[in-house]
Tab-separated table of C-alpha atoms and ligand atoms in Angstrom:
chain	number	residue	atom	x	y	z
A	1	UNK	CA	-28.388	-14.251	4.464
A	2	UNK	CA	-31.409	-15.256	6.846
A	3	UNK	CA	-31.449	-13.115	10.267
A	4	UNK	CA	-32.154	-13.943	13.744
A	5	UNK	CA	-35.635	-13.441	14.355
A	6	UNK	CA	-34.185	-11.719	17.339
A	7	UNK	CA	-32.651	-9.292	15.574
A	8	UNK	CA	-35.450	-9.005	13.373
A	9	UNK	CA	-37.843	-7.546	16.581
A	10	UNK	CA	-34.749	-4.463	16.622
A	11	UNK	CA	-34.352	-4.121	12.634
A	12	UNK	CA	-36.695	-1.357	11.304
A	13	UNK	CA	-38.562	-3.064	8.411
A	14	UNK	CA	-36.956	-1.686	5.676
A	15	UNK	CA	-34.895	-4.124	4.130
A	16	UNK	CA	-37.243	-7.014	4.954
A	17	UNK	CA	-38.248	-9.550	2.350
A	18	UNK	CA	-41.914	-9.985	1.574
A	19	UNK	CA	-41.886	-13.304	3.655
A	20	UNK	CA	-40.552	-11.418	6.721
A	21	UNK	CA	-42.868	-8.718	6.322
A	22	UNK	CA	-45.809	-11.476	5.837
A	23	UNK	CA	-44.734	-12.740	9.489
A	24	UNK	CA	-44.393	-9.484	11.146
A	25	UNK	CA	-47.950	-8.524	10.081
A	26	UNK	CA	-48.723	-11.993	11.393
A	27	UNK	CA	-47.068	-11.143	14.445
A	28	UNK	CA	-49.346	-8.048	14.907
A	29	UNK	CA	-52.425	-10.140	14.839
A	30	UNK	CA	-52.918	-9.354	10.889
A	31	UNK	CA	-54.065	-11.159	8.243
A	32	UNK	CA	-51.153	-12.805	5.783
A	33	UNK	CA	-52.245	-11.009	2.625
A	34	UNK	CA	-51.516	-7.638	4.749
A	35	UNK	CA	-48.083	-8.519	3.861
A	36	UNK	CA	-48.060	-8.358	0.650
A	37	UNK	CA	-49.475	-4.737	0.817
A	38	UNK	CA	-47.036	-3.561	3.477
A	39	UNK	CA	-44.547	-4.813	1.080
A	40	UNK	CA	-46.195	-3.086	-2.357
A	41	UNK	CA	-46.019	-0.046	0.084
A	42	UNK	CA	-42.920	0.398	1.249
A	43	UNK	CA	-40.677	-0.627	-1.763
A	44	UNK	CA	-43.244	0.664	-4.597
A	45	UNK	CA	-44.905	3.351	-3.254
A	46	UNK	CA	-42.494	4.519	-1.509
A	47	UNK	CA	-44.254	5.736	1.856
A	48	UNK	CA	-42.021	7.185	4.192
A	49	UNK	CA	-43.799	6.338	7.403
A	50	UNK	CA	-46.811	3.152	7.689
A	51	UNK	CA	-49.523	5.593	9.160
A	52	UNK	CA	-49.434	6.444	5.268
A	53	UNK	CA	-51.008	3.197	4.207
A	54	UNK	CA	-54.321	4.031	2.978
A	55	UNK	CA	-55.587	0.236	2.583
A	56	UNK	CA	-54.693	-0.432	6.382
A	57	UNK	CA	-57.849	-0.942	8.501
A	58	UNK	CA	-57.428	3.590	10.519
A	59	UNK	CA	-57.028	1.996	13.657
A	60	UNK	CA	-54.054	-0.146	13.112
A	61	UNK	CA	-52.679	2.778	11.423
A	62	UNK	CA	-52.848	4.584	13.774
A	63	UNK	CA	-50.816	2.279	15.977
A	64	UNK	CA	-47.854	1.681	13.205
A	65	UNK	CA	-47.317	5.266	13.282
A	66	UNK	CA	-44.793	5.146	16.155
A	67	UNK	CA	-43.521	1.804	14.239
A	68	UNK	CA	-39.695	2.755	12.726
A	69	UNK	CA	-39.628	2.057	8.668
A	70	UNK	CA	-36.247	3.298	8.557
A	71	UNK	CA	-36.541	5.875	6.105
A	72	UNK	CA	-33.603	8.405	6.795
A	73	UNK	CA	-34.230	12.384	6.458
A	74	UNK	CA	-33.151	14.277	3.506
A	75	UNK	CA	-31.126	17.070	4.865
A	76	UNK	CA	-29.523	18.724	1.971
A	77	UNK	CA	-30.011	18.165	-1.952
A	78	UNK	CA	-27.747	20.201	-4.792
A	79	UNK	CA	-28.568	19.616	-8.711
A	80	UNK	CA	-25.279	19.940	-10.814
A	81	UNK	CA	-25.873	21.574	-14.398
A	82	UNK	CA	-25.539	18.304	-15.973
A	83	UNK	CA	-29.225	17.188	-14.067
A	84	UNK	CA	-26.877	14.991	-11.424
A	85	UNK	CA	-28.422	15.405	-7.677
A	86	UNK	CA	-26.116	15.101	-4.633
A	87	UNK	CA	-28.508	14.177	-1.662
A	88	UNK	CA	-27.278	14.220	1.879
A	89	UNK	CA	-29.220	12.217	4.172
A	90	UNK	CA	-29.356	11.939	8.145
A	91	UNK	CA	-29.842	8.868	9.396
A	92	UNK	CA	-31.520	8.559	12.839
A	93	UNK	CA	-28.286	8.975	15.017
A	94	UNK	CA	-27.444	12.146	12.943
A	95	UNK	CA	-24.849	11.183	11.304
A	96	UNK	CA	-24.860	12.195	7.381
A	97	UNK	CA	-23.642	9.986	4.389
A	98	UNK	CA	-23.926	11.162	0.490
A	99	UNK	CA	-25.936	9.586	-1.847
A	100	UNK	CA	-25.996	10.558	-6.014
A	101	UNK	CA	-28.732	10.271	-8.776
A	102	UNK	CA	-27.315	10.152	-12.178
A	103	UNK	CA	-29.666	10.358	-14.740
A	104	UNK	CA	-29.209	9.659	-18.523
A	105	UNK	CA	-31.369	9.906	-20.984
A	106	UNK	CA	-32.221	5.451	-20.481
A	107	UNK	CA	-31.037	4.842	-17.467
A	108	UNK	CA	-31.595	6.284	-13.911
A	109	UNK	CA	-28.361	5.732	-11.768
A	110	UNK	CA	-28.063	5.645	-8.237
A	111	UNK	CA	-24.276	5.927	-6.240
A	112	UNK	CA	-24.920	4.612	-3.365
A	113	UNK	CA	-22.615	4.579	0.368
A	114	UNK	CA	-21.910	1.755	2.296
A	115	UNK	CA	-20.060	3.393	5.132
A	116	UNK	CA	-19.855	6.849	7.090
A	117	UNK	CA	-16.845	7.687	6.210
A	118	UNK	CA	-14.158	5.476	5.052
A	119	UNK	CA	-10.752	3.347	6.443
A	120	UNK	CA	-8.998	2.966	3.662
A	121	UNK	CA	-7.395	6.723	3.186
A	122	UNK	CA	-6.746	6.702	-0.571
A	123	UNK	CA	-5.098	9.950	-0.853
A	124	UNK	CA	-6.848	10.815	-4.350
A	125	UNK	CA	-10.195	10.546	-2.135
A	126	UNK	CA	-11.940	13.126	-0.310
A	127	UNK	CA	-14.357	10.562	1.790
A	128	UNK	CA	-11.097	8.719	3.015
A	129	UNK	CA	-10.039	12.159	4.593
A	130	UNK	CA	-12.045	11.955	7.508
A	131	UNK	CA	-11.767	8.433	8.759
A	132	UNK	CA	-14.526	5.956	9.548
A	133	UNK	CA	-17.796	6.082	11.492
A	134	UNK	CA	-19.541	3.426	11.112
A	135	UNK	CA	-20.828	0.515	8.374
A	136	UNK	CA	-24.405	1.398	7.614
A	137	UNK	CA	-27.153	-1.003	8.160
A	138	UNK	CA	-29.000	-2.840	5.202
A	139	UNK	CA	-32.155	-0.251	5.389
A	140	UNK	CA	-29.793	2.690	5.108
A	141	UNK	CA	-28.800	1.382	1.687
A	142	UNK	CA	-31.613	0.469	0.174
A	143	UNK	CA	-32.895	3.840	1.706
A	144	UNK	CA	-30.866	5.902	-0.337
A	145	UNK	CA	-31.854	3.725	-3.442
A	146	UNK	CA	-35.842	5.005	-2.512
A	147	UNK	CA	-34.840	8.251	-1.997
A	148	UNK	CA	-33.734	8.571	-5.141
A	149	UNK	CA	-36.100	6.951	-6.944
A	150	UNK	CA	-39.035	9.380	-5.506
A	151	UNK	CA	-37.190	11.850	-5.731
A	152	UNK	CA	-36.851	11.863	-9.450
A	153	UNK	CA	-40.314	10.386	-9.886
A	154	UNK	CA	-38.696	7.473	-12.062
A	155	UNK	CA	-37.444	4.198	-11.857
A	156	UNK	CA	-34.167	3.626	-10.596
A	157	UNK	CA	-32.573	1.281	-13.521
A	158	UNK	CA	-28.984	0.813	-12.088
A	159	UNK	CA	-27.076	0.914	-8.652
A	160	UNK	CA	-23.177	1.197	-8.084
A	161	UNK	CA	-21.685	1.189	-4.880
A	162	UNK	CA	-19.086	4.028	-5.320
A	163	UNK	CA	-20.500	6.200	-2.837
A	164	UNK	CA	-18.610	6.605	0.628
A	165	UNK	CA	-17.528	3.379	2.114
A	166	UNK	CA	-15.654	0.218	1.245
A	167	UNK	CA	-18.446	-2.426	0.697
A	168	UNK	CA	-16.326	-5.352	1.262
A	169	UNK	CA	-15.483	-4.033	4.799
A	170	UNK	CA	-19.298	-4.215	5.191
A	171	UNK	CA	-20.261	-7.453	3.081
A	172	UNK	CA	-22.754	-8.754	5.288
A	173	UNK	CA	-24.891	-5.937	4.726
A	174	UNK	CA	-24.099	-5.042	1.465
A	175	UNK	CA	-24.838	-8.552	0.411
A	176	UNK	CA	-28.538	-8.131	2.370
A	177	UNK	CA	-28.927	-4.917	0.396
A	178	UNK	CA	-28.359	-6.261	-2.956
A	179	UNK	CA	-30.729	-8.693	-2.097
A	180	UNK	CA	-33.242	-6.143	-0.994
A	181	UNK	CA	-32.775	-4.028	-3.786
A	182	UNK	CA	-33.035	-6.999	-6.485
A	183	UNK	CA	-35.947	-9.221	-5.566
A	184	UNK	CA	-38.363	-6.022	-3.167
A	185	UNK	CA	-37.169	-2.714	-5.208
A	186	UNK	CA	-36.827	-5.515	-8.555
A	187	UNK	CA	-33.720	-3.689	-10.111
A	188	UNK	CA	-31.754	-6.667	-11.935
A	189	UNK	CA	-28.561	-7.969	-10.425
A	190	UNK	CA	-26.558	-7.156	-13.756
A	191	UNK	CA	-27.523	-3.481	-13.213
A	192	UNK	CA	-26.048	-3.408	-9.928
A	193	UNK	CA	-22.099	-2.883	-9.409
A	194	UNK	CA	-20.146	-3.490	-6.556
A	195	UNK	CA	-17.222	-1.521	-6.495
A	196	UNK	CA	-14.072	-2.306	-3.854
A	197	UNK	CA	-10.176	-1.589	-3.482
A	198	UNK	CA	-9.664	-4.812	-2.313
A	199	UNK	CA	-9.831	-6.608	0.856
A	200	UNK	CA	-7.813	-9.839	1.442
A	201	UNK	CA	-9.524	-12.260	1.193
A	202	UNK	CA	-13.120	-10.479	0.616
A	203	UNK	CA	-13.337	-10.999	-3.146
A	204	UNK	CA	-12.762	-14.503	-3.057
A	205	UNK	CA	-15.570	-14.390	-0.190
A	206	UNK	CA	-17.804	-12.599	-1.919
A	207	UNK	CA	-17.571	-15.022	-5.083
A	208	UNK	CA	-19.030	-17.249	-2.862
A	209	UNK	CA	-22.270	-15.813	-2.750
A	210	UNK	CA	-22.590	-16.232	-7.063
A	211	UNK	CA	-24.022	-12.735	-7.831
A	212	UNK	CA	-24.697	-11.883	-10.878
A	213	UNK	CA	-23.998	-8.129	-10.113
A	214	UNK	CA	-20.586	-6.820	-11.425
A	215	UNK	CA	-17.613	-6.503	-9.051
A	216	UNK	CA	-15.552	-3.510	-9.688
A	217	UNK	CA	-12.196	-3.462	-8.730
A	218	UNK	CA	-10.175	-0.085	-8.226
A	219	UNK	CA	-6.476	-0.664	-9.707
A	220	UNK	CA	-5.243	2.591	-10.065
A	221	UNK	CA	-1.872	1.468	-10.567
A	222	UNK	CA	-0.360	-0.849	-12.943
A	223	UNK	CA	2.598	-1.403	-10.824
A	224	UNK	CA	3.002	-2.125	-6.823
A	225	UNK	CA	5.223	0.997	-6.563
A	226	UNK	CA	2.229	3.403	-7.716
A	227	UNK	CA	-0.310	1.402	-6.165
A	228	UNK	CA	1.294	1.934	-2.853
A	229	UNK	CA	1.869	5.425	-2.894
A	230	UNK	CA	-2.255	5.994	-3.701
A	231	UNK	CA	-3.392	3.648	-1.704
A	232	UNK	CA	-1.829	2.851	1.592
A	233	UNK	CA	-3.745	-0.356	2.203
A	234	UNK	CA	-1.801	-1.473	-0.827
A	235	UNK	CA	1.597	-2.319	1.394
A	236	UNK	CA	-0.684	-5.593	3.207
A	237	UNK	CA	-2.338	-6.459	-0.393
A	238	UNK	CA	0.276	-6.801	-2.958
A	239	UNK	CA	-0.843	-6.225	-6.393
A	240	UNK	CA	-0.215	-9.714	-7.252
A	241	UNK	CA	-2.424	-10.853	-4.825
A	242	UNK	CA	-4.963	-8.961	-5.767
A	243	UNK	CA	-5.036	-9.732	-9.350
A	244	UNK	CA	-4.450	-14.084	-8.212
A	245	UNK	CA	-7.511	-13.333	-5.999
A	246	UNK	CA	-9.872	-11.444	-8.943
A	247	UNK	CA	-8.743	-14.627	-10.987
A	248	UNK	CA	-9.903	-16.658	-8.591
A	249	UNK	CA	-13.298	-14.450	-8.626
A	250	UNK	CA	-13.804	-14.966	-12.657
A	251	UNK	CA	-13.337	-18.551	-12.428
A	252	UNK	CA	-15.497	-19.454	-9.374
A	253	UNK	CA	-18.425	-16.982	-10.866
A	254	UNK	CA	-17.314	-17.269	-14.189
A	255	UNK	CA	-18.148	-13.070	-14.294
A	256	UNK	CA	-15.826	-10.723	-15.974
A	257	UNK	CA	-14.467	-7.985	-13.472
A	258	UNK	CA	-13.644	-4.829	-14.159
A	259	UNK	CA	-10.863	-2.895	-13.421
A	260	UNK	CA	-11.019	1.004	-12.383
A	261	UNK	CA	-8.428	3.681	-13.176
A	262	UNK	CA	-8.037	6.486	-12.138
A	263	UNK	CA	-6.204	8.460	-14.502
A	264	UNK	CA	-3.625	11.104	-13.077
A	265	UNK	CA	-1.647	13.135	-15.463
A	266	UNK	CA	2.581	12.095	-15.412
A	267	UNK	CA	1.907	9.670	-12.366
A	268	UNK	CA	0.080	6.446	-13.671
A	269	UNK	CA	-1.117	7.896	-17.437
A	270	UNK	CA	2.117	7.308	-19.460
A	271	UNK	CA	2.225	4.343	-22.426
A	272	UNK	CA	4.397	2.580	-20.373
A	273	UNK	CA	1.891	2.305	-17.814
A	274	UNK	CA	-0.951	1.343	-20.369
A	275	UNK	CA	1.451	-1.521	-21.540
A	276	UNK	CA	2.377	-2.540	-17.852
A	277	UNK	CA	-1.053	-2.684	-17.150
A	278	UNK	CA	-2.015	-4.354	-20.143
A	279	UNK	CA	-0.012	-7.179	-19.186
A	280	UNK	CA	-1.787	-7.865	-15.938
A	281	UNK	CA	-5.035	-8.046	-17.146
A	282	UNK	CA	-4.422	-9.685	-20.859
A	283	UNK	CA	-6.231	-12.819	-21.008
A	284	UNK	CA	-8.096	-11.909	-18.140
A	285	UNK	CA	-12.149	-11.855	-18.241
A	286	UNK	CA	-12.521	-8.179	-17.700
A	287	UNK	CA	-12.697	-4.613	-18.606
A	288	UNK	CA	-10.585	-1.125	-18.076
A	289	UNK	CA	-13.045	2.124	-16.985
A	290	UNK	CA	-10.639	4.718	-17.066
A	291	UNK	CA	-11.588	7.408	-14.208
A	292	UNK	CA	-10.014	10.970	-15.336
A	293	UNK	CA	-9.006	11.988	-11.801
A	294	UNK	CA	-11.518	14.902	-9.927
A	295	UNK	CA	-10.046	17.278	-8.262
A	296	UNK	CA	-10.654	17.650	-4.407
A	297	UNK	CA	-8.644	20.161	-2.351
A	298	UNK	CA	-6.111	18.061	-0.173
A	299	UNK	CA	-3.824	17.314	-3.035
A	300	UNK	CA	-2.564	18.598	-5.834
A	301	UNK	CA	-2.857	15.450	-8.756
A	302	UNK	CA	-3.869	16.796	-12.310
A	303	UNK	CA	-6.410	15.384	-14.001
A	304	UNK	CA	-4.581	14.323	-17.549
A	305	UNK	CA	-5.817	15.897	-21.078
A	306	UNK	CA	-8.390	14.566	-23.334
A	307	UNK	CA	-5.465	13.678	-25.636
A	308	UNK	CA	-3.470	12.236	-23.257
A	309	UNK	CA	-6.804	10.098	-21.733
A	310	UNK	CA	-6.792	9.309	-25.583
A	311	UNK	CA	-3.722	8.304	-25.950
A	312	UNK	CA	-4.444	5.890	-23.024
A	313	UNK	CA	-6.782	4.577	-24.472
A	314	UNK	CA	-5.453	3.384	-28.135
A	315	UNK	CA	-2.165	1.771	-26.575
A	316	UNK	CA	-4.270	-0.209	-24.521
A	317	UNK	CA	-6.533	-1.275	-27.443
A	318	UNK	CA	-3.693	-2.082	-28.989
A	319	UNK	CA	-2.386	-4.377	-26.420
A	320	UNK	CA	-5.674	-6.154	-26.997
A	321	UNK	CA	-8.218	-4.943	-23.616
A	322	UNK	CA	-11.428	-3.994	-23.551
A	323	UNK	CA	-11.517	-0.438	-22.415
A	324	UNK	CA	-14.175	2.276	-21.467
A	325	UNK	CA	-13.654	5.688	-20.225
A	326	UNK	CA	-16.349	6.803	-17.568
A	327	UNK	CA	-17.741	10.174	-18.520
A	328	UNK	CA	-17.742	12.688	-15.184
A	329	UNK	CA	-21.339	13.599	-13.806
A	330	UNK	CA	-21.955	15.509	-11.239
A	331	UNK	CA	-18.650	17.671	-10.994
A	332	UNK	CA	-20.117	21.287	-9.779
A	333	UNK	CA	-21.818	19.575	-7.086
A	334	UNK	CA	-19.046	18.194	-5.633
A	335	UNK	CA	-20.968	14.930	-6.227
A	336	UNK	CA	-18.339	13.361	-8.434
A	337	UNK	CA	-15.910	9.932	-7.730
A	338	UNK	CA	-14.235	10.921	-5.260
A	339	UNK	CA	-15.270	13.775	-3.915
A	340	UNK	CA	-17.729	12.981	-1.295
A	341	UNK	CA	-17.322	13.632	2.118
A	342	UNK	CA	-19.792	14.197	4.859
A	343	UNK	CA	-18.129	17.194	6.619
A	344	UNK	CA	-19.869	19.741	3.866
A	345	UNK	CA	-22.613	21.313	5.687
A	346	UNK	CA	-23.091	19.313	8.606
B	401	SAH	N1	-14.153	1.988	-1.767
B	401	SAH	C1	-14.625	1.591	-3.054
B	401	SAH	C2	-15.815	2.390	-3.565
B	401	SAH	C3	-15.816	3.888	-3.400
B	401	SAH	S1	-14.977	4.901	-4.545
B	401	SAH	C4	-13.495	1.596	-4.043
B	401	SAH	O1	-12.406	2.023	-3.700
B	401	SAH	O2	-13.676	1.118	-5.147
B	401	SAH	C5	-15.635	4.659	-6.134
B	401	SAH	C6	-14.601	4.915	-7.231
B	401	SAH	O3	-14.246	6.307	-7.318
B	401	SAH	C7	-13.311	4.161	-6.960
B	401	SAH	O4	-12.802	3.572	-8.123
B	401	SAH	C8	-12.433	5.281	-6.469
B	401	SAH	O5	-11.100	4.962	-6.510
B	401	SAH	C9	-12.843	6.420	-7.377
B	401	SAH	N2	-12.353	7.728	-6.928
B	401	SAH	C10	-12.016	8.110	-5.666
B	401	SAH	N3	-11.547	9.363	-5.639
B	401	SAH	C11	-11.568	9.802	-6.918
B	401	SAH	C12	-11.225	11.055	-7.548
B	401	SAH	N4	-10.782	12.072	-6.840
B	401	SAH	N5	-11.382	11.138	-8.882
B	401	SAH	C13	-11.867	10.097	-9.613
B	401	SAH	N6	-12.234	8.924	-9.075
B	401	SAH	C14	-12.079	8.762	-7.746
């Protein structure tokens, strides 16, 4: 996880540790202890730009103004009825990524992006329509976190990374991020979920690193035949690889992983289905979050009944998994699962 202190020089210093920060001040001819207030600063306060530092001796400030935090610019926000806020944010080569504050009445949830755009072209997915852009850097993740957090005026309690993006196609700086976000923002590891459609060979990676955040993985299917028609990547990644590979995850981090699915009405909702899927993941260390599907324009799936999402629901309890459904935020906005995409109001 270290960096090259040449790349450090480049990297704005959001993102940075407090050690790194404690050299950088160092490096500017500062006291040590300055880094320890550039650090309170940044991830606490939340300043936006170091000229803001009040406890900095005026003249240095006055210097650091031209210094780049990495704070991206909000450039659109839209509250949903249910108190959810979709936040579109430019980063500093323009382009714009999504970002979504969920707030219930404990917990203060942030959906975060780890790419412009998206590769992976799940057809139930408006981000995948457009293609990617790029992988964002570790500041413009934890930047999004920040934004959110001052944005409500509250601390940000959990983190999932089901915003645009597939984070295992950017696990180097995802991985920096969560690292960021535990130990300088100080939300816990088990609050934070990683959520992926699988990558071979990336979740067996990623077990490497021992988190104790939650890996998500996003089924969708309980057979190959489904799987592949939702999600093309699907054809290289057989399901049973996938499933040998999240084994391999629970035993080598001995974490439970959970399973999301989407739920679309006649294509993947029927008992069969429930019982197909129960088989794959019986006596498995994990969990079902059942996604009712959200509508987006480009195709025309149905999101399935509350009885039928019910119905769902008992056979698989009666097949013996552990089973949640996830309760849509955020749907007016166009700020729910799915249905983010950065071509709205460029
Ligand atoms: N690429 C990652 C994370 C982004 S999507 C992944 O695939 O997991 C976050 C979750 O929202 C995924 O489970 C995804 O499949 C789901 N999702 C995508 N489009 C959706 C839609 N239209 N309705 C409901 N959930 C959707």
């Amino acid at each position: 996880m270290s960096v090259q202190s040449s790349e450090i020089v480049s990297l704005p210093l959001l993102g940075r540790s407090k050690t790194e920060l404690t050299e950088w001040v160092q490096q500017q001819g500062q006291p040590a202890y300055r880094g320890k207030q550039l650090h309170e600063w940044i991830y606490d306060k939340g300043v936006r730009s170091l000229a803001e530092i009040s406890v900095f001796p005026k003249q240095w400030r006055a210097a650091l103004e031209t210094i780049d935090l990495g704070r991206s610019q909000l450039h659109y926000r839209s509250v949903s009825r249910d108190g959810t806020v979709k936040y579109l944010l430019r980063l500093s080569d323009g382009q714009i990524i999504e970002t979504v504050g969920i707030p219930t009445e404990k917990r203060l949830t942030v959906c975060v992006s780890s790419q412009v755009g998206c590769p992976m072209a799940c057809n139930f997915c408006a981000t995948g329509k457009g293609g990617l852009l790029r992988n964002l850097h570790t500041h413009e993740i934890v930047d999004q976190v920040l934004t959110v957090q001052s944005d409500f005026g509250q601390r940000v309690s959990n983190i999932v990374f089901m915003g645009m993006g597939e984070p295992l196609l950017n696990d180097e700086n995802v991985l920096k991020a969560v690292r960021s976000l535990n130990q300088d923002v100080g939300i816990g590891q088990r609050s934070i979920t990683i959520s992926t459609v699988g990558i071979p060979g990336r979740i067996r990676r990623w077990a490497d690193h021992h988190l104790q955040a939650t890996l998500a993985v996003s089924l969708h299917a309980s057979n190959q035949e489904v799987r592949e028609k939702l999600i093309p990547s699907a054809k290289q990644y057989p399901l049973k690889a996938l499933l040998e590979e999240c084994q391999e995850y629970v035993e080598i981090t001995g974490r439970r992983v959970t399973f999301e699915y989407i739920l679309l009405s006649e294509l993947n909702d029927l008992p069969q289905h429930a019982i197909e899927l129960a088989n794959h993941v019986r006596g498995f260390q994990s969990h079902v979050n059942l996604i009712p599907y959200n509508p987006i324009k480009e195709v025309d799936y149905k999101r399935p009944s509350p009885k039928r999402v019910q119905d769902f629901v008992t056979v698989l309890k009666q097949e013996g998994v552990a089973v949640s459904v996830r309760q849509t935020r955020g749907l007016e906005a166009d700020a729910a699962c799915g249905q983010l995409r950065a071509s709205t109001l460029r």
